[in-house]
PDB file of C-alpha atoms in Angstrom:
ATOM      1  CA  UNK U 290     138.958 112.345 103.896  1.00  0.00           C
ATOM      2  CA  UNK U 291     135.722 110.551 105.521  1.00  0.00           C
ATOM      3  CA  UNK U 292     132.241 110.143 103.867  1.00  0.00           C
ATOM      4  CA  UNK U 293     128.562 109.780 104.582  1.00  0.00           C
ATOM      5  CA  UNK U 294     125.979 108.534 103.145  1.00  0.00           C
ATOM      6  CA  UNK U 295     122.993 111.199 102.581  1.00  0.00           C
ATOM      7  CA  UNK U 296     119.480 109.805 102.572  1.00  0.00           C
ATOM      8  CA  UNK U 297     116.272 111.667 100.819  1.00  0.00           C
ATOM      9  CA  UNK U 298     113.372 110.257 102.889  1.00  0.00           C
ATOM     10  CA  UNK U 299     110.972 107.926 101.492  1.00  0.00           C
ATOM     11  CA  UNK U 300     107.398 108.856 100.005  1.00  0.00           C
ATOM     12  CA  UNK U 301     105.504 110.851 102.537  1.00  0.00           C
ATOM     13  CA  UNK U 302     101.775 111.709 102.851  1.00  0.00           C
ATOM     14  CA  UNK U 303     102.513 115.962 102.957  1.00  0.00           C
ATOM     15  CA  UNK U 304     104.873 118.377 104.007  1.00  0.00           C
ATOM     16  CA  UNK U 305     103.938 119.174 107.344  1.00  0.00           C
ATOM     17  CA  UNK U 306     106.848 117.975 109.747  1.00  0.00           C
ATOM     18  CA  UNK U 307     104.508 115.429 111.594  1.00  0.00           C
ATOM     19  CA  UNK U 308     103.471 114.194 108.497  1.00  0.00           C
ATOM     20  CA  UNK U 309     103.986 109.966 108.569  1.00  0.00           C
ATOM     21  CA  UNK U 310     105.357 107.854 105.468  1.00  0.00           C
ATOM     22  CA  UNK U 311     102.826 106.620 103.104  1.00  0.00           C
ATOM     23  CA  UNK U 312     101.732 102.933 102.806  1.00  0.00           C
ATOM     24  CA  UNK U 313     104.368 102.582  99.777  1.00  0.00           C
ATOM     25  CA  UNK U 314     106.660 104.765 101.555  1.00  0.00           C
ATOM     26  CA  UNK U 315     107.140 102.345 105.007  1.00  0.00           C
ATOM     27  CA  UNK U 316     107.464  99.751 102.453  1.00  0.00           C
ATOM     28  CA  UNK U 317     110.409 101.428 100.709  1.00  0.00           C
ATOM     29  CA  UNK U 318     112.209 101.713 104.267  1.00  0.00           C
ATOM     30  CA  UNK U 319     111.626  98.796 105.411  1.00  0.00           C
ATOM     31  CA  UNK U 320     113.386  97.445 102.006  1.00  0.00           C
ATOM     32  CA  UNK U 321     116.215  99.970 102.763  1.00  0.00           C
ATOM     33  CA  UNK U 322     117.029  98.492 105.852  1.00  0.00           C
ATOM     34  CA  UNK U 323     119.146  95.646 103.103  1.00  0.00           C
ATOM     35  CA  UNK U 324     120.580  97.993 101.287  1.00  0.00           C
ATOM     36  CA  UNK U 325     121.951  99.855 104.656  1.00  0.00           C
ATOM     37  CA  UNK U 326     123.515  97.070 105.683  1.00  0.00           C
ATOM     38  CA  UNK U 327     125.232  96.173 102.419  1.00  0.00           C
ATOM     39  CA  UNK U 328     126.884  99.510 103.144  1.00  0.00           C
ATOM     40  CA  UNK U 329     127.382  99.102 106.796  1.00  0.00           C
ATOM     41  CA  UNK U 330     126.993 102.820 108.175  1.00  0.00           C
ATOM     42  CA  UNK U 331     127.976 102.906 111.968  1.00  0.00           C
ATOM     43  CA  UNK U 332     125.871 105.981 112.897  1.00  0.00           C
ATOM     44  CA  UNK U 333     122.662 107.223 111.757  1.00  0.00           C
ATOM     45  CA  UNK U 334     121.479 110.635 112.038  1.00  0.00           C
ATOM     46  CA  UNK U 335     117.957 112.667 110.900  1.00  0.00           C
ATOM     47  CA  UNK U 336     115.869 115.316 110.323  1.00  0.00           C
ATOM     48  CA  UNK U 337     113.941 116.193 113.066  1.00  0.00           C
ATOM     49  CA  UNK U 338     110.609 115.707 110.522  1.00  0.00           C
ATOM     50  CA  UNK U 339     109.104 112.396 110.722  1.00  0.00           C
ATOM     51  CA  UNK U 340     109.274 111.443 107.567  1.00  0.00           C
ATOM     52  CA  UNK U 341     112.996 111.741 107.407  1.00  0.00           C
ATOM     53  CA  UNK U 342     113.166 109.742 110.624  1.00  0.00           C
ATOM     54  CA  UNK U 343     110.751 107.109 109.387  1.00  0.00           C
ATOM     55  CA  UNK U 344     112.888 106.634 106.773  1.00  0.00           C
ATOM     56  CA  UNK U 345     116.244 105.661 108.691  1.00  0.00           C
ATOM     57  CA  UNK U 346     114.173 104.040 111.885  1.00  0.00           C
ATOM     58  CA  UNK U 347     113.843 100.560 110.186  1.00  0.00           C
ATOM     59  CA  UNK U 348     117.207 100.310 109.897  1.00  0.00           C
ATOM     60  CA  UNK U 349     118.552 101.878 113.038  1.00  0.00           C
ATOM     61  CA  UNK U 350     116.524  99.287 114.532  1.00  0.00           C
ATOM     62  CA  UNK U 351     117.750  96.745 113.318  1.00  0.00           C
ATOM     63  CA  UNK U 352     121.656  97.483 113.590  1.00  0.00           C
ATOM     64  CA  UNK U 353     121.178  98.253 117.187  1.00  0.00           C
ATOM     65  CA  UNK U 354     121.712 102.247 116.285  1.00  0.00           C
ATOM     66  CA  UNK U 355     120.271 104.741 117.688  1.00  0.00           C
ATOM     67  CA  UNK U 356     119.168 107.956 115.435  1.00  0.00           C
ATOM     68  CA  UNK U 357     120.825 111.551 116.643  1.00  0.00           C
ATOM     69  CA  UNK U 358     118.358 113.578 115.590  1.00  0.00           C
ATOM     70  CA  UNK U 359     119.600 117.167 114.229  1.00  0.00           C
ATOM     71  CA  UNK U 360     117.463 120.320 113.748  1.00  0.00           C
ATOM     72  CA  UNK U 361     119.827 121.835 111.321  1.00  0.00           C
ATOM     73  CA  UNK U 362     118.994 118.982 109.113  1.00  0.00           C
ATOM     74  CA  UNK U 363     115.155 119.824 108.424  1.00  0.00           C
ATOM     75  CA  UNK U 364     113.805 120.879 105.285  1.00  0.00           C
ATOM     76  CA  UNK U 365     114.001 124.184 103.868  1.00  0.00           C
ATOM     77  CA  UNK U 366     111.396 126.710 105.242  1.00  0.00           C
ATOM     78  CA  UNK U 367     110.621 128.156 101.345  1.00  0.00           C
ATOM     79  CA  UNK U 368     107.904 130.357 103.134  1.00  0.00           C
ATOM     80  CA  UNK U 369     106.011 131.090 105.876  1.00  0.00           C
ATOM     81  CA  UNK U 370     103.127 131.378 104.222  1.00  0.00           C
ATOM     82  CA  UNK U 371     101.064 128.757 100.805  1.00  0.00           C
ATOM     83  CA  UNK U 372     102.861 129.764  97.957  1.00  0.00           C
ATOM     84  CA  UNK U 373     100.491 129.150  94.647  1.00  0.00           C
ATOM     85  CA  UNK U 374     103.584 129.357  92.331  1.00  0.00           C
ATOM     86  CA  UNK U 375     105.854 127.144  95.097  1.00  0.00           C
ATOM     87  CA  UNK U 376     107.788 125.982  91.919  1.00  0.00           C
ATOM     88  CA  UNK U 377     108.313 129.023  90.493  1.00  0.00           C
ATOM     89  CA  UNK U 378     110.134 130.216  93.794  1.00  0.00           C
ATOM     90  CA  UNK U 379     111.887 127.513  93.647  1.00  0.00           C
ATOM     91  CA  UNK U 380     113.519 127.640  90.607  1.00  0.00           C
ATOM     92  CA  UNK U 381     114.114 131.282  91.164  1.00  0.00           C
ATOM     93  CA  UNK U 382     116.285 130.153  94.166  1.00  0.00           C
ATOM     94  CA  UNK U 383     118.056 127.976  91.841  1.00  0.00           C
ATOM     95  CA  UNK U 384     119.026 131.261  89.577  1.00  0.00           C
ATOM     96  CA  UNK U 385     119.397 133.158  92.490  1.00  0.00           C
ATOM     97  CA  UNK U 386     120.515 131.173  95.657  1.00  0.00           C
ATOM     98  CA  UNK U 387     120.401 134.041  97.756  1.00  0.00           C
ATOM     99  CA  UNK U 388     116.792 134.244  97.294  1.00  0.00           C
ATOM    100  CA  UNK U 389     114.232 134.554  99.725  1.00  0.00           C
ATOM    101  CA  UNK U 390     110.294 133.717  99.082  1.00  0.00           C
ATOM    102  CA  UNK U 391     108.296 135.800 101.924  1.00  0.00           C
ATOM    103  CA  UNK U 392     109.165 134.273 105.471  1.00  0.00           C
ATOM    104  CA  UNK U 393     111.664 131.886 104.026  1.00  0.00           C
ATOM    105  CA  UNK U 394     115.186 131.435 103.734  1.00  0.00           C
ATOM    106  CA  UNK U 395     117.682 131.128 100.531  1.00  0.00           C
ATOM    107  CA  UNK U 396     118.986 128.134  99.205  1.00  0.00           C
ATOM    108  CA  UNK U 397     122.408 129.170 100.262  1.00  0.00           C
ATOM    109  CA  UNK U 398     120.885 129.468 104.250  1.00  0.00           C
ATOM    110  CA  UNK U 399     120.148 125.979 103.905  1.00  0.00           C
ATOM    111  CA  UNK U 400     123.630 125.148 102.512  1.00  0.00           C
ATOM    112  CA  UNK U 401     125.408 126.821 105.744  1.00  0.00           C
ATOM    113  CA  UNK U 402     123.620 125.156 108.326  1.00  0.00           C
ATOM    114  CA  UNK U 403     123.002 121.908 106.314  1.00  0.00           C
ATOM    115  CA  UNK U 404     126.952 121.870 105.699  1.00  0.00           C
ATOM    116  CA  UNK U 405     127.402 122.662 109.638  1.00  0.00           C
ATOM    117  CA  UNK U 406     125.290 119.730 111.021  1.00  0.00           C
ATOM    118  CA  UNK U 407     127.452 117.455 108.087  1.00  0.00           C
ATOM    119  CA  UNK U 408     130.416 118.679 109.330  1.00  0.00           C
ATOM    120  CA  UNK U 409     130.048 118.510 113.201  1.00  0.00           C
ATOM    121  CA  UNK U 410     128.693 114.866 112.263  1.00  0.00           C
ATOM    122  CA  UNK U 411     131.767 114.113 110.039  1.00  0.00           C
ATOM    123  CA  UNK U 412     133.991 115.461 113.211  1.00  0.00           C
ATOM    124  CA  UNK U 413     132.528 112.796 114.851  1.00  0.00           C
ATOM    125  CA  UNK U 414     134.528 110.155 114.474  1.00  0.00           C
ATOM    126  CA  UNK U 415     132.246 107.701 112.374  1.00  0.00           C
ATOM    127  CA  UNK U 416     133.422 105.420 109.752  1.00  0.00           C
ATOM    128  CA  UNK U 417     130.537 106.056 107.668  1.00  0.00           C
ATOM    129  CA  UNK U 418     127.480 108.269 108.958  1.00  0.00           C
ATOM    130  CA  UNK U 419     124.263 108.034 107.316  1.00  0.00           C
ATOM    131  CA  UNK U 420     121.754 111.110 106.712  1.00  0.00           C
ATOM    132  CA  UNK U 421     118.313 111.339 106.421  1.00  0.00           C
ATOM    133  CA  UNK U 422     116.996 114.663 104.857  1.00  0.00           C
ATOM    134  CA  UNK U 423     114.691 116.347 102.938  1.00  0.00           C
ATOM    135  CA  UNK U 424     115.235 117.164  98.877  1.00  0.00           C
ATOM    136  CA  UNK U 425     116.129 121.407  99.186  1.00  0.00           C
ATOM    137  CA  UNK U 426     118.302 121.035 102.032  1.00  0.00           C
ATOM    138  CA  UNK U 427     120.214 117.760 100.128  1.00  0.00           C
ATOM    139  CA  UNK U 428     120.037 119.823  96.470  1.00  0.00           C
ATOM    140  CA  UNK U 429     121.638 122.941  97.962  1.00  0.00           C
ATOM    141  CA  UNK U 430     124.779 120.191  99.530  1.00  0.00           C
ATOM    142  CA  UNK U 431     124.740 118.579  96.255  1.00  0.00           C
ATOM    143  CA  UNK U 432     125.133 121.976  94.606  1.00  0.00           C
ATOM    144  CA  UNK U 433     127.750 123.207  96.807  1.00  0.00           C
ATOM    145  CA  UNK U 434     130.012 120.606  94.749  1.00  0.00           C
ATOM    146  CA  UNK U 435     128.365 120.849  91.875  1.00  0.00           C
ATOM    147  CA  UNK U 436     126.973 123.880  90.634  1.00  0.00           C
ATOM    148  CA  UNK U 437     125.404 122.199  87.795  1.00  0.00           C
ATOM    149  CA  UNK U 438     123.039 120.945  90.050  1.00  0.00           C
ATOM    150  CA  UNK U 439     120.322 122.794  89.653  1.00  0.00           C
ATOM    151  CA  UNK U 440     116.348 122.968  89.310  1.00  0.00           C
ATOM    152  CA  UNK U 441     115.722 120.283  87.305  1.00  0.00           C
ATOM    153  CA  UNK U 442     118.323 117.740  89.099  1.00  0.00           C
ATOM    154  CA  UNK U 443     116.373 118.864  91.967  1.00  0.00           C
ATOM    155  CA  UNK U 444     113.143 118.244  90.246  1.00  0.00           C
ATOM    156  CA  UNK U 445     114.684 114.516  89.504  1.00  0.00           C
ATOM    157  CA  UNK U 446     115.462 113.393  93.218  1.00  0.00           C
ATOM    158  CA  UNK U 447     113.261 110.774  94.249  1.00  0.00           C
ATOM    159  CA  UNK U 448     111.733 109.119  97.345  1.00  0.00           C
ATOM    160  CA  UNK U 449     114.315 107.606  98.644  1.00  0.00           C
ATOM    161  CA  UNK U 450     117.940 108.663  96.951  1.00  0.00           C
ATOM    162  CA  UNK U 451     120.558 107.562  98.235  1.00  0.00           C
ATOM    163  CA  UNK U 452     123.830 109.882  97.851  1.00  0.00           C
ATOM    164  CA  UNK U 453     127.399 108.950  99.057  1.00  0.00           C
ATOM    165  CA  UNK U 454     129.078 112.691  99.964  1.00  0.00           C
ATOM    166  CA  UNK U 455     133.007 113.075 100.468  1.00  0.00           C
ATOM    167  CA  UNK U 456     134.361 115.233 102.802  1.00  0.00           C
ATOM    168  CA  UNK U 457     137.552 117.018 103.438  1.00  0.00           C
ATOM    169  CA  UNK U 458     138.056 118.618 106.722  1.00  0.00           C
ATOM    170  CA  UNK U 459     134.735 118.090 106.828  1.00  0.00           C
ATOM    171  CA  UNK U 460     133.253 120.017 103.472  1.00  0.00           C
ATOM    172  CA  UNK U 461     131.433 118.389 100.977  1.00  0.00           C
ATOM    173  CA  UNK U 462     133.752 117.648  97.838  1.00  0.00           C
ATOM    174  CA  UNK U 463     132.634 115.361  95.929  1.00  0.00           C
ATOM    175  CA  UNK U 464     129.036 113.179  95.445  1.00  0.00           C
ATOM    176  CA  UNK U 465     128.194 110.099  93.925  1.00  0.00           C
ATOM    177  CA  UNK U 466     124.357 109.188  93.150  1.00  0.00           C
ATOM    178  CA  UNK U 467     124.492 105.365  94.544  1.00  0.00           C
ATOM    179  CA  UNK U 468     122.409 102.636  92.667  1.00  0.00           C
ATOM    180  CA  UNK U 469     119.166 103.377  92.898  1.00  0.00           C
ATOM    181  CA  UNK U 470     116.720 102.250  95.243  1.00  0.00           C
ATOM    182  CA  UNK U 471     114.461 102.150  92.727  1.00  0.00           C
ATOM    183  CA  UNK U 472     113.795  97.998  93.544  1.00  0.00           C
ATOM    184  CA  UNK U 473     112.356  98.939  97.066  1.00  0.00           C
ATOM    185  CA  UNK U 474     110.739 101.922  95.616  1.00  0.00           C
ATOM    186  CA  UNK U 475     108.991 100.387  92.857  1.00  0.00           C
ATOM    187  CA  UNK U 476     109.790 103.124  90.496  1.00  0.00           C
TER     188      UNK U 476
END
């Protein structure tokens, strides 16, 4: 059995993938860069989107890491076009993971290649990995070992959350929400 450590980004300023970390936001990663190290991951890995690598950089930095980044780990496309009832689709997907809004792709298409990248980066030999993601790709993991987990657990993740995920032969098993960040967040 290994584990990981699977990172919600901080606060960000939109959606967009280019979109940068807020003011608060850079402040909450630069405060998880002690946390990190209390937990002493050996590899660091992101999103693609830069505020998922924003998050993680700080610390990658400063344990001499570098970040792989990983496509499979971006967030969920929930359209391809502005959705005016975005919620509403997304609790539908919740009901109904094999749900697609217009353009987008189910909760449970997110699972497969979230659970992919998690496993190819648990076959990789680290002690402890940490992931950086986004909230609907790390709510459709978190529900693939808990099907509890649902719309309004994913309505409660914040920015950051910090998640440590078992694995067995490289599957998701079991989760644990770690203490909070909420003393670098300010929440």
């Amino acid at each position: 059995m290994s584990k990981l450590l699977l990172i919600r980004h901080c606060q960000s300023t939109g959606r967009h993938p280019d979109a940068p970390l807020s003011e608060a936001g850079a402040k909450t990663a630069g405060g998880l860069i002690t946390r990190l190290h209390d937990l002493a991951p050996d590899a660091v890995y992101s999103s693609p989107y830069e505020r998922a690598h924003a998050t993680v950089r700080p610390f990658a930095i400063s344990a001499g890491l570098s970040v792989g980044l990983d496509d499979r780990l971006r967030e969920r496309a929930l359209s391809d076009r502005d959705l005016e009832d975005r919620l509403d689709h997304v609790r539908r997907s919740f009901a109904e993971p094999d749900y697609r809004a217009p353009g987008g792709e189910s909760l449970n298409q997110t699972k497969q290649r979230a659970i992919a990248a998690l496993t190819d980066i648990a076959a990789a030999g680290h002690r402890l990995p940490a992931v950086s993601s986004h909230r609907n790709l790390i709510a459709s993991v978190l529900r693939s070992m808990d099907t509890a987990f649902g719309f309004e657990q994913w309505q409660d993740l914040r920015t950051p959350d910090l998640f440590e995920v078992e694995l067995d032969a490289g599957r998701p098993i079991r989760f644990v929400r770690l203490d909070a960040l909420r003393r670098f967040a300010g929440q």
